[in-house]
Coordinates of C-alpha atoms in Angstrom, one line a residue:
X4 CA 13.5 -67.2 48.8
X5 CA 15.0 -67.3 45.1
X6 CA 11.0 -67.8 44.1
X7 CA 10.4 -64.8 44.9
X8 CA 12.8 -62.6 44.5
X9 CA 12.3 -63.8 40.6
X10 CA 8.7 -63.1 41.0
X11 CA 9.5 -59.6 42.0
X12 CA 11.5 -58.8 39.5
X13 CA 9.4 -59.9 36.8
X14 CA 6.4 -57.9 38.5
X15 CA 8.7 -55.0 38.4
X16 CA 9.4 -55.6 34.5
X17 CA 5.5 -55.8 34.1
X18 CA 4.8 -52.9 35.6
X19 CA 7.8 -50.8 33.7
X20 CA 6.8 -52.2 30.5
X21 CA 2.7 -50.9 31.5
X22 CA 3.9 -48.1 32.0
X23 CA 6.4 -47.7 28.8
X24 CA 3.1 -48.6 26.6
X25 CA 1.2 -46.4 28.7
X26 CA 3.6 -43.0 28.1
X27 CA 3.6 -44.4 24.0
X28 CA 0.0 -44.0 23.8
X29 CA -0.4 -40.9 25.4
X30 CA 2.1 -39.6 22.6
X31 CA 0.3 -41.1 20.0
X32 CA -3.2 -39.8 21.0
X33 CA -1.4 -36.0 21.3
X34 CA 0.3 -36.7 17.8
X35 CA -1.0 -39.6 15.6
X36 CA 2.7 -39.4 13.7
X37 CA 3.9 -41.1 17.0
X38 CA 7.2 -38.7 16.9
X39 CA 6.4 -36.7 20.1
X40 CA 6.8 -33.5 18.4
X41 CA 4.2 -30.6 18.3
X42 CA 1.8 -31.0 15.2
X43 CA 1.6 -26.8 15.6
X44 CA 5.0 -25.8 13.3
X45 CA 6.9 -22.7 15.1
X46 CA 9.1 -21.2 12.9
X47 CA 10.5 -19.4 15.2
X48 CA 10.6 -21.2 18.9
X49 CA 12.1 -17.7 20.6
X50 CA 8.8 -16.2 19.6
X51 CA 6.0 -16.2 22.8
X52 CA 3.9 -13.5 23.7
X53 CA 1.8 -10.6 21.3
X54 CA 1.7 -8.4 19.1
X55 CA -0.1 -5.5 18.4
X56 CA -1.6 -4.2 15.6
X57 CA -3.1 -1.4 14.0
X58 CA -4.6 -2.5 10.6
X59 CA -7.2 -0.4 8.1
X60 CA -9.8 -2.1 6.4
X61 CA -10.4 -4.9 5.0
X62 CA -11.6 -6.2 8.4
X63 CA -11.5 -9.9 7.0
X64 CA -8.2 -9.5 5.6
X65 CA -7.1 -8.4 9.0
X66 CA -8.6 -11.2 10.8
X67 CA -6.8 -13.6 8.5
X68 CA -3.5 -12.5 8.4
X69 CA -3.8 -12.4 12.5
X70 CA -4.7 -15.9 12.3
X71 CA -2.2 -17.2 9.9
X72 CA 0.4 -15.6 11.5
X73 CA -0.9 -16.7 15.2
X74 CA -1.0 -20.4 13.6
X75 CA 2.7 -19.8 12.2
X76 CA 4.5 -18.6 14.9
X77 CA 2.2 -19.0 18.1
X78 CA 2.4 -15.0 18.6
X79 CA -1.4 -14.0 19.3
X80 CA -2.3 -10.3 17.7
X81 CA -3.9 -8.2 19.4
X82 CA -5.6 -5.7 16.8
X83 CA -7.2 -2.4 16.4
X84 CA -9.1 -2.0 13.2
X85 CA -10.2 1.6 11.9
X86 CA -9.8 4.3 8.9
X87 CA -6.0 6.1 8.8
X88 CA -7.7 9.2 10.8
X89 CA -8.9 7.3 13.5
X90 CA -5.6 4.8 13.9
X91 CA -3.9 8.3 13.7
X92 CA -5.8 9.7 16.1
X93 CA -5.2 6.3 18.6
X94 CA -1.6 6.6 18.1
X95 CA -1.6 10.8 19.1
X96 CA -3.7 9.8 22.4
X97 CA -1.7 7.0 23.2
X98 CA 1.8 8.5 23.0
X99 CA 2.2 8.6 27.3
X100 CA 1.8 4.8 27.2
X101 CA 2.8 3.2 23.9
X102 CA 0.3 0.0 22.5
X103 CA 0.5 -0.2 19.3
X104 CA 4.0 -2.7 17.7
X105 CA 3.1 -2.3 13.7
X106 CA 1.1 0.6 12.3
X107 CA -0.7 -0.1 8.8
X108 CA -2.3 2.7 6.8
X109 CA -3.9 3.2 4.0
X110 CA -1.8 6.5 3.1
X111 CA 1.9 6.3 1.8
X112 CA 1.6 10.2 3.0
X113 CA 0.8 9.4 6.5
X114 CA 3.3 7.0 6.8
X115 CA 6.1 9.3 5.6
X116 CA 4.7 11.8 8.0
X117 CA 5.0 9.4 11.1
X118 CA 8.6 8.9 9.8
X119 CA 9.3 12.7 9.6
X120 CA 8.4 12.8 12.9
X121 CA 11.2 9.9 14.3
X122 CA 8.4 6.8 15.5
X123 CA 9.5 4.5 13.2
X124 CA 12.1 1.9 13.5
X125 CA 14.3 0.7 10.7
X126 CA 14.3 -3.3 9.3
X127 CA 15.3 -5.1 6.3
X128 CA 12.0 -7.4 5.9
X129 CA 12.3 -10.9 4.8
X130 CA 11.6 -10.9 0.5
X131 CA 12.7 -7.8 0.3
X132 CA 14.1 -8.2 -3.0
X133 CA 10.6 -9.2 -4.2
X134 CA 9.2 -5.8 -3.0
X135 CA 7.3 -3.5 -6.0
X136 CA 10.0 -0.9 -6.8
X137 CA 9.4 2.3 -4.7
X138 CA 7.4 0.6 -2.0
X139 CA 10.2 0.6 0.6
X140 CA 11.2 3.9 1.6
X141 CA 15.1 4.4 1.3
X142 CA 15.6 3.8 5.5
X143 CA 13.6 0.9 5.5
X144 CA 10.8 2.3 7.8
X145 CA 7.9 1.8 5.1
X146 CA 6.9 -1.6 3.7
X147 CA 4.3 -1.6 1.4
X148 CA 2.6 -5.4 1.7
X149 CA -0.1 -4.5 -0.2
X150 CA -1.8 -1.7 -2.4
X151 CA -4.8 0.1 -3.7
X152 CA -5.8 2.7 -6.3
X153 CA -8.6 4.8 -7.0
X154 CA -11.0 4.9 -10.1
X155 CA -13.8 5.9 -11.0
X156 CA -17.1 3.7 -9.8
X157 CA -20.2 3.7 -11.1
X158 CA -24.0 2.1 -10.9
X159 CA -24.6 0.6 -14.1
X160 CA -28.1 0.7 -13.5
X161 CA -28.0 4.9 -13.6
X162 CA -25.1 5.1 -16.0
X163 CA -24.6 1.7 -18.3
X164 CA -21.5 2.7 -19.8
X165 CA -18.8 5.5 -18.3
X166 CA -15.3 5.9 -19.7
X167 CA -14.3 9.8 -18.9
X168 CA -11.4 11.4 -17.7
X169 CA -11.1 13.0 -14.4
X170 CA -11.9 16.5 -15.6
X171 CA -14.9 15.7 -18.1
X172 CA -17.0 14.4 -14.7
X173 CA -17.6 18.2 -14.6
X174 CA -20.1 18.1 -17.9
X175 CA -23.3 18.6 -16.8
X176 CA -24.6 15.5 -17.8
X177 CA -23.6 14.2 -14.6
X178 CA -24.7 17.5 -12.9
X179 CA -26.1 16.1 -9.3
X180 CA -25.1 12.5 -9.5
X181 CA -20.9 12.5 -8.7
X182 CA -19.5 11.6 -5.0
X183 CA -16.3 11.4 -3.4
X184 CA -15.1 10.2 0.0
X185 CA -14.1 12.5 2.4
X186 CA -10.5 12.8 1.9
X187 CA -10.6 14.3 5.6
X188 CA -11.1 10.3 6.6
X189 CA -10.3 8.4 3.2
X190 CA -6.3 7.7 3.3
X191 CA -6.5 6.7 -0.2
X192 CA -8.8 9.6 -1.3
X193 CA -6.4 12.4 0.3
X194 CA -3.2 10.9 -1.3
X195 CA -5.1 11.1 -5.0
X196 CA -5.7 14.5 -4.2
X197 CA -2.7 15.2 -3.8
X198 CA -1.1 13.5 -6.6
X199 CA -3.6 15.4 -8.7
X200 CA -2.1 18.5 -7.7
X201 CA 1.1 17.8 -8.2
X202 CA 1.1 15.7 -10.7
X203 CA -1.0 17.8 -13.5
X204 CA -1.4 21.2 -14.3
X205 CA -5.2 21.8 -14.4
X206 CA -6.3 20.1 -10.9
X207 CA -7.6 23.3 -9.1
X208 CA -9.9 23.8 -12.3
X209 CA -10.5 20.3 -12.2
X210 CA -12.3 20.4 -8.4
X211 CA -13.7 23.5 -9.2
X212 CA -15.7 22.2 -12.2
X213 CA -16.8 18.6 -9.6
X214 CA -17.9 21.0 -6.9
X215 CA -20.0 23.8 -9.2
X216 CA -21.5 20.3 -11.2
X217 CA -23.1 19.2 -7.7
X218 CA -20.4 16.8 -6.3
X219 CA -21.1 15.5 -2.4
X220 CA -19.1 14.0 0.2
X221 CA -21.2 11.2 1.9
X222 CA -18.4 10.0 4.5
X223 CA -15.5 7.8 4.5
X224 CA -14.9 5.1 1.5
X225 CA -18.0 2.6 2.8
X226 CA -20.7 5.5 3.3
X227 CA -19.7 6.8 -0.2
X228 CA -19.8 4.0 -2.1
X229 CA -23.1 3.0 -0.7
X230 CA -24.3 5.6 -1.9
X231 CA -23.7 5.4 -5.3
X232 CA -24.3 1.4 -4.7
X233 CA -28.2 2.2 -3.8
X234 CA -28.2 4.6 -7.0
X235 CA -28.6 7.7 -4.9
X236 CA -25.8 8.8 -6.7
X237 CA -24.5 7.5 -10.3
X238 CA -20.6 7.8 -10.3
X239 CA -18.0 8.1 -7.2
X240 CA -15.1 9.8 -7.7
X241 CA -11.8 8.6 -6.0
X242 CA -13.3 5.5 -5.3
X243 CA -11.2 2.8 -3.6
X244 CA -10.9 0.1 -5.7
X245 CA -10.7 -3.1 -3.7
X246 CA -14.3 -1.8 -2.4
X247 CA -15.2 -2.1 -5.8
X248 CA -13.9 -5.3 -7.1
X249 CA -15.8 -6.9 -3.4
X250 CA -19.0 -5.1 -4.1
X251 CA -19.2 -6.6 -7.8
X252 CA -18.0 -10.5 -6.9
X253 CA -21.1 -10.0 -4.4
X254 CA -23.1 -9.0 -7.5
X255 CA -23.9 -5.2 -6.6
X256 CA -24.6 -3.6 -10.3
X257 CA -20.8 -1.9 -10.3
X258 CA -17.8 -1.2 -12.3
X259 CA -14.9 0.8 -12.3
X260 CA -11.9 1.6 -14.3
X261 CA -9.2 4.4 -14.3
X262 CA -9.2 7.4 -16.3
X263 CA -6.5 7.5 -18.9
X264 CA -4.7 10.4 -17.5
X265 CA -3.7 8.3 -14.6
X266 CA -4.5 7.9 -11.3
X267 CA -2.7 7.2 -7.5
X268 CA -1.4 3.9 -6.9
X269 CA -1.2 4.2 -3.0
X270 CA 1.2 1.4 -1.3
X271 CA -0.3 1.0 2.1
X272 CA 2.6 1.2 4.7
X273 CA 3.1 -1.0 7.3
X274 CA 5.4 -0.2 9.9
X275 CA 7.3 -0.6 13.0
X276 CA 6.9 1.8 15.7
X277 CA 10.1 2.6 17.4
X278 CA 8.2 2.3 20.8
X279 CA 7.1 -1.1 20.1
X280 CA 6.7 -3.2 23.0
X281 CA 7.0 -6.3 21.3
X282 CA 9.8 -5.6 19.0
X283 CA 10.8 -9.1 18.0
X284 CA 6.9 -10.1 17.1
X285 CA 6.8 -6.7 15.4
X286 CA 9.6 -7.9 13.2
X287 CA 8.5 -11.3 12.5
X288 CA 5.2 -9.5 11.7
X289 CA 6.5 -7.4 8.7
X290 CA 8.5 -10.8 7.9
X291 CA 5.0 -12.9 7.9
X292 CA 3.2 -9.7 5.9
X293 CA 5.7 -10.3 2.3
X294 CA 5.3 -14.3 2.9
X295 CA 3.7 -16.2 -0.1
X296 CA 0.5 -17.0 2.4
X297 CA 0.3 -13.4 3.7
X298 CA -0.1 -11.8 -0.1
X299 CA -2.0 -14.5 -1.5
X300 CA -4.8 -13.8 1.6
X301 CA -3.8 -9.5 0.1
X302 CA -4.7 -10.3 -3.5
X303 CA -7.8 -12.8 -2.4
X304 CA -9.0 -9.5 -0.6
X305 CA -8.8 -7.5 -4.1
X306 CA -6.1 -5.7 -3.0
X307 CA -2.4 -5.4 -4.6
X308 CA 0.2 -7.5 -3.7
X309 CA 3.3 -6.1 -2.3
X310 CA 5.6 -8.8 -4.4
X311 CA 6.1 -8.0 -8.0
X312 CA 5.7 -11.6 -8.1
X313 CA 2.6 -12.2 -6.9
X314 CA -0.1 -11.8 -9.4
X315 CA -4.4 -10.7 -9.2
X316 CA -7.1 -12.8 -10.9
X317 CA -10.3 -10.7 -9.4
X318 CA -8.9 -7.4 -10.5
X319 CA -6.5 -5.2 -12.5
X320 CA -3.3 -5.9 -12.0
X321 CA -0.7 -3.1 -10.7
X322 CA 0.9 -2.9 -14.4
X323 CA -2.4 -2.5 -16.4
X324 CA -3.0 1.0 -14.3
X325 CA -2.0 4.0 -15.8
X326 CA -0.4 6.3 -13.1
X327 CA -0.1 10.1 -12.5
X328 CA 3.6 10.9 -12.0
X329 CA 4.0 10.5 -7.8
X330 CA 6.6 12.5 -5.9
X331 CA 5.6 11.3 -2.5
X332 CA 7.5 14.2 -0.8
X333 CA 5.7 17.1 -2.4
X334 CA 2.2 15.1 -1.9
X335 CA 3.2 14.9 2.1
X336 CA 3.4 18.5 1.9
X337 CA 0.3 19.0 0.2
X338 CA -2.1 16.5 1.5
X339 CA -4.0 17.4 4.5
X340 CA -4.4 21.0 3.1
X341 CA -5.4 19.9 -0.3
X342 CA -8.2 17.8 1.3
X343 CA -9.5 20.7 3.2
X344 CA -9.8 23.0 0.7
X345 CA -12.2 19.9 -1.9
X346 CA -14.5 20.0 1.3
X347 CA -14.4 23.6 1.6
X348 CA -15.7 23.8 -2.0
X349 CA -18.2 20.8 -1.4
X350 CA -20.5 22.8 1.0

C-alpha cells in the first residue's frame, strides 16, 4: 500500500514538473528574453482603441508616423489623406456625426479659422518647450509639428540659373513660362498670398505684373509643379518646397531658392477637435507628433521640424530663410479673398 501511494506521488511530481517546463517554453518561444513580458513596448497601457486622422500630404510621411505611433502605443490610426480644401470640406460634411480626433493642415490660416470658430480643444503637448517660437497659438489649440515655405522652382533645363525677386518674375523674359498653384486648393500657396499683401507694399502691382506676363494656374501643388517638372513651363511661383527638395533627391532637373525679400514660412497645424471621439489617443497623438522619432521621420520627408532642436540635412534650414513680416491675424482675414482675386486675374 505505502508502494504505491509513493509511486503516485512521484507520478504526480512528474507530471507537475512536465507541465512547469512545458508553460517555460511556451514563454520563451512568445519572448526569447524568457521574462514573460510583451516584446511590443506600450508607453502608455490605458491607451486601446483608434484614432483618427486627417493628415495633408506627404502621403509617406503620413503612413509613417501612423505606424510608429501604432507600434508605440498599440493605438491603430485611422487616416484620411487630402489637400487643406478637401480635409475642410470632409470636416463641413461631417459636422452631424463627428470622425475626425486630430486635424492637420497645411495652412496656419485655416487652422486659426477652425479655432475662431470654437472646434478645437485646448492641450499643453509633450516638448512643448522645444516648440519653434510662434508655432503654438497662445490657447494651445495649434501645434505646429512641422513646416514648409514657398520659393521659387525652376527647370534648369529651360532656365539654368534664376535668382529674382518676387516682383522681377514679371520681366518679359519669362513672358509665358511662370506657374503658380491654385491658392483656391494650395494651403501653403493661399497663406503666401496673403502674407504678400500684408506684409509689403507693392503686392497688388506685383500680381498684376505675373498675370499680364502670362502666368497659369495648373492645379493644386503636384499638377503645378509637374508642369514646370516636364518643362512645359520654366519657373513656379509659390512653389512648396518640400515638393521641391523630393523631386531633386529623385534627380528631376530642379532647384529652388527664396527671393531675398522674404517669403511665408507656413507652420502646418495640427490639432485637436473638440468633438473628438477618441480624446485620449488624440492627445497622445499630438504628444507622439513633437517626439524625437516623429520629427526625425518630418525632416527625412523635407519638411521643417517643429523642434528648434531638430535640425535638416536635405534642405534649408528654417533660419537660413529670409521671411516676410507675418501677422497671422490680418492674413486670416485676407486669405480666401486674396486667392480669389490671383485667379480672377489668371483667366
Amino acid at each position: 500500500m505505502k508502494r504505491s501511494i509513493v509511486c503516485l506521488l512521484l507520478a504526480l511530481c512528474l507530471c507537475l514538473g512536465l507541465a512547469a517546463c512545458g508553460e517555460k517554453q511556451s514563454q520563451d518561444e512568445t519572448n526569447p528574453s524568457g521574462n514573460g513580458q510583451s516584446t511590443m513596448e506600450n508607453t502608455d497601457p490605458k491607451l486601446s482603441g483608434k484614432v483618427t486622422v486627417y493628415m495633408p500630404s506627404p502621403a509617406g510621411l503620413a503612413d509613417k508616423l501612423a505606424v510608429a505611433f501604432t507600434e508605440k502605443t498599440g493605438v491603430e490610426v485611422e487616416q484620411f489623406q487630402g489637400t487643406t480644401g478637401e480635409i475642410l470640406a470632409r470636416l463641413e460634411a461631417e459636422q452631424a456625426n463627428p470622425v475626425a480626433d486630430v486635424v492637420i493642415l497645411a495652412s496656419w490660416s485655416d487652422g486659426l479659422r477652425m479655432k475662431a470658430d470654437g472646434q478645437l480643444e485646448s492641450y499643453t503637448p509633450a516638448n512643448s518647450d522645444k516648440i519653434n517660437d510662434g508655432w503654438i497659438d497662445a490657447d494651445n489649440m495649434l501645434f505646429g509639428s512641422s513646416a514648409s515655405a514657398v520659393g521659387v522652382i525652376y527647370n534648369t533645363t529651360v532656365i539654368p540659373e534664376l535668382n529674382a525677386d518676387w516682383s522681377e518674375l514679371a520681366d518679359t523674359q519669362y513672358k509665358d513660362m511662370i506657374a503658380i498653384p491654385d491658392p483656391e486648393k494650395s494651403g501653403a500657396c493661399k497663406d503666401f498670398l496673403a502674407g504678400l499683401v500684408t506684409g509689403t507694399d507693392n503686392s497688388e502691382a506685383i500680381m498684376q505684373g505675373w498675370a499680364d506676363n502670362g502666368l497659369t494656374v495648373p492645379g493644386a501643388n503636384k499638377a503645378a509643379l509637374e508642369a514646370v517638372t516636364t518643362g512645359e513651363k520654366g519657373l513656379l511661383i509659390a512653389g512648396v518646397d518640400y515638393n521641391a527638395y523630393s523631386s531633386m533627391a529623385k534627380g528631376e532637373p530642379l532647384n529652388i531658392y527664396y527671393p531675398a525679400s522674404g517669403t511665408v514660412v507656413n507652420p502646418r497645424p495640427a490639432m485637436i477637435l473638440k468633438t473628438a471621439p477618441n480624446m485620449d489617443n488624440a492627445k497622445a497623438f499630438i504628444d507622439f507628433l513633437f517626439s524625437d522619432e516623429a520629427q526625425k521621420l518630418v525632416a527625412d520627408a523635407y519638411l521643417l521640424p517643429g523642434r528648434s532642436d531638430i535640425q535638416c540635412d536635405g534642405r534649408t534650414n528654417l533660419s537660413d530663410i529670409p521671411q516676410i513680416p507675418t501677422d497671422w491675424a490680418k492674413m486670416m482675414d485676407v486669405a480666401s479673398d486674396t486667392a480669389a482675386k490671383l485667379n480672377s486675374l489668371c483667366k
